[in-house]
Amino acid sequence: MNALLTQLKNLGPMRLAALAGVGVGLLAFIIYFATRFTATPMELLYGNLEAVDSNRIVQELEAQNIPYELRNGGADIYVGADQVLRQRVSLAEFATGGATVGYEVFDEMDSLGATNFMQNVNLVRALEGELARTVAAIDSVKAARVHLVMPKRELFSRETQEPSASIYIKMKTGRLDQGQVNAIQQLVAAAVPQLKPSRISIVDEAGTLLSRNFEDDGDMLAFTREEMRLKTEQRLARNIEQLLEQTVGPGKARAEVRADMDFDRTVTEEEIFDPESAVPRSTVNLEEQAQTRENDPGAVTVQNNLPDANLNAGGPTATSSESRTEETVNYEISKRVVNSVSDGGEIERLSIAVLVDGTYDVAEDGTRTYVPRSDEQMDKIATLVRSAVGYDAQRGDQVEVINMRFTSLDDFMPEDAWTFMGFTKDEIMKMAEGLGIAIVAILVILLVVRPLVTRAFESAAPDEADMLSADAAAGVPQLTGPGSMPVPVDEEMEADELIDIDKVEGRVRASSLRKIGEIVDKHPEEALSIIRNWLYQEA
């Protein structure tokens, strides 16, 4: 132990400081290496969070003393892989709009000291929060905010203001289609008394107005007609593609349809009479018979002027009779009254374009060769398309079927992940990283730490030799071998040797060369790489 302390004292403060620095650096390197490969990997807990939600989740993690990392400006939270599943379930309420206030606001409110105004405000806040949660629960909707305007009816006022609503939606990916927008409008309108869907405005995160609020019926009618035309085109195109995919294969047929439609509203009234289908309605038969007899008055006498003078008359008489028969038949003619109302939406003309992919021949080496379809096949496909859409040449319909090569999806697919003996590239890189760090550590120990320690102890050896020479110069007797006499020391020779610096330096250089030779013999490859680095540096 004393010898070790003596050697350490002989090294000097500079050499001891260098050894201490190398030891501390090596210890830090070993600690880093151990923690780097033994620490638990961090996995994503929740991503793309709002600042409010991230704050609440971080507070819960800190309360449970769970290590975490914030990335992507605080929007992504990472925890240990062994904690991610359990924490994802326990913190789900904070990641899905946990900051939104719903009807639980009444649980925290003091009902005794609350005024009517405060209760009305909390009611609106609760209703807005519940509607926002419901809208945010729709697929592809990340977050939502709802603002309601529910005017209060003034006293002695006949006019009432209708409520309105505005909804802000933040999407995860994509955009809402018109059907989903209409569904949200109906959902909110049904939850708020006297709220009409036309008074609900919906805006996305890009500031785009998604809802269609029309001031008059004309605008709504125009939009409805355009929507009907688009749905008709999509329906016909979908029918064509589904029909052709049964023959040419999935994804090898593409159809586009342009429909010109008539949306004029037509009211028609017709009265049609059929004279050939007359039916007797009524028949009237009339028979008349009349008979007249006249006497010749003759001379004027008193007898002729008496009542019933004709009975007593004996003069000549004239008799006449008349007979008439009349028949009237009333016929009912068949009549048809037609009242037809057409609200429009009739197809006036169709323009259809169909693109069909060809076939492919696969060679033995896997090479695919494109082969166009024959004219006979294209004619059959065109016939199928005409039948599927109800082709009418008198209407001016056009159908074009073209055979062209489709771009293969394989050209855009990423290449298969490279693997070596079942290990992926990331796993191999991680193992190479660990192996590289281990090699560097070994090289540091062999090429830096060991030479420094060896040089320090070699430097101490000449100091001991100098001390022995100094003792001999002072007259201290030297040790003798067995059976031998002490060798007299020449003072001048000793002085010359002591002051011969070249001999000392040569001895030190020879010792260094010997040590370097040993290192080269033990580690020839490392030594060769070091010499090459020196040569490159000099070049």
Short mmCIF file of N, CA and C in Angstrom, two decimals, residues 239-253 356-359 373 376-382 384-385:
data_model
loop_
_atom_site.label_atom_id
_atom_site.label_comp_id
_atom_site.label_asym_id
_atom_site.label_seq_id
_atom_site.Cartn_x
_atom_site.Cartn_y
_atom_site.Cartn_z
N ASN A 239 -73.13 2.68 -61.20
CA ASN A 239 -73.74 1.48 -61.81
C ASN A 239 -72.86 0.94 -62.94
N ILE A 240 -72.30 1.85 -63.74
CA ILE A 240 -71.44 1.40 -64.84
C ILE A 240 -70.19 0.70 -64.30
N GLU A 241 -69.55 1.31 -63.30
CA GLU A 241 -68.32 0.72 -62.77
C GLU A 241 -68.59 -0.63 -62.11
N GLN A 242 -69.67 -0.73 -61.35
CA GLN A 242 -69.97 -2.02 -60.72
C GLN A 242 -70.27 -3.09 -61.76
N LEU A 243 -70.92 -2.71 -62.85
CA LEU A 243 -71.23 -3.69 -63.89
C LEU A 243 -69.96 -4.15 -64.61
N LEU A 244 -69.07 -3.21 -64.95
CA LEU A 244 -67.88 -3.58 -65.70
C LEU A 244 -66.84 -4.29 -64.85
N GLU A 245 -66.79 -3.97 -63.55
CA GLU A 245 -65.81 -4.63 -62.70
C GLU A 245 -66.07 -6.11 -62.55
N GLN A 246 -67.31 -6.55 -62.80
CA GLN A 246 -67.58 -7.98 -62.77
C GLN A 246 -66.92 -8.71 -63.93
N THR A 247 -66.57 -7.95 -64.99
CA THR A 247 -65.96 -8.57 -66.17
C THR A 247 -64.47 -8.27 -66.28
N VAL A 248 -64.10 -6.99 -66.17
CA VAL A 248 -62.70 -6.60 -66.39
C VAL A 248 -61.88 -6.68 -65.11
N GLY A 249 -62.54 -6.75 -63.94
CA GLY A 249 -61.80 -6.83 -62.68
C GLY A 249 -61.94 -5.57 -61.86
N PRO A 250 -61.75 -5.68 -60.56
CA PRO A 250 -61.88 -4.50 -59.68
C PRO A 250 -60.82 -3.46 -60.00
N GLY A 251 -61.26 -2.21 -60.02
CA GLY A 251 -60.34 -1.10 -60.24
C GLY A 251 -59.84 -0.94 -61.66
N LYS A 252 -60.43 -1.66 -62.62
CA LYS A 252 -59.97 -1.57 -64.00
C LYS A 252 -60.97 -0.88 -64.92
N ALA A 253 -61.95 -0.20 -64.33
CA ALA A 253 -62.93 0.56 -65.13
C ALA A 253 -63.25 1.84 -64.40
N VAL A 356 -61.34 1.88 -69.79
CA VAL A 356 -61.17 0.48 -69.41
C VAL A 356 -59.71 0.10 -69.56
N ASP A 357 -59.19 -0.58 -68.54
CA ASP A 357 -57.81 -1.06 -68.58
C ASP A 357 -57.73 -2.34 -69.40
N GLY A 358 -56.53 -2.63 -69.90
CA GLY A 358 -56.32 -3.84 -70.69
C GLY A 358 -55.96 -5.01 -69.82
N THR A 359 -55.36 -6.01 -70.42
CA THR A 359 -54.93 -7.21 -69.70
C THR A 359 -53.40 -7.23 -69.64
N ARG A 373 -57.18 -4.66 -75.24
CA ARG A 373 -58.35 -5.49 -75.46
C ARG A 373 -58.76 -5.43 -76.94
N GLU A 376 -63.77 -6.53 -80.45
CA GLU A 376 -65.00 -7.25 -80.10
C GLU A 376 -65.34 -7.06 -78.63
N GLN A 377 -64.33 -7.16 -77.74
CA GLN A 377 -64.58 -6.93 -76.33
C GLN A 377 -65.03 -5.51 -76.05
N MET A 378 -64.43 -4.53 -76.74
CA MET A 378 -64.82 -3.14 -76.52
C MET A 378 -66.25 -2.88 -76.98
N ASP A 379 -66.66 -3.52 -78.08
CA ASP A 379 -68.05 -3.37 -78.54
C ASP A 379 -69.03 -3.95 -77.53
N LYS A 380 -68.69 -5.09 -76.94
CA LYS A 380 -69.57 -5.68 -75.93
C LYS A 380 -69.64 -4.79 -74.68
N ILE A 381 -68.52 -4.22 -74.32
CA ILE A 381 -68.52 -3.33 -73.16
C ILE A 381 -69.38 -2.09 -73.43
N ALA A 382 -69.27 -1.53 -74.64
CA ALA A 382 -70.09 -0.38 -75.00
C ALA A 382 -71.58 -0.72 -74.98
N LEU A 384 -73.00 -2.98 -73.05
CA LEU A 384 -73.39 -3.06 -71.64
C LEU A 384 -73.59 -1.68 -71.04
N VAL A 385 -72.72 -0.73 -71.39
CA VAL A 385 -72.85 0.62 -70.86
C VAL A 385 -74.14 1.27 -71.34
#
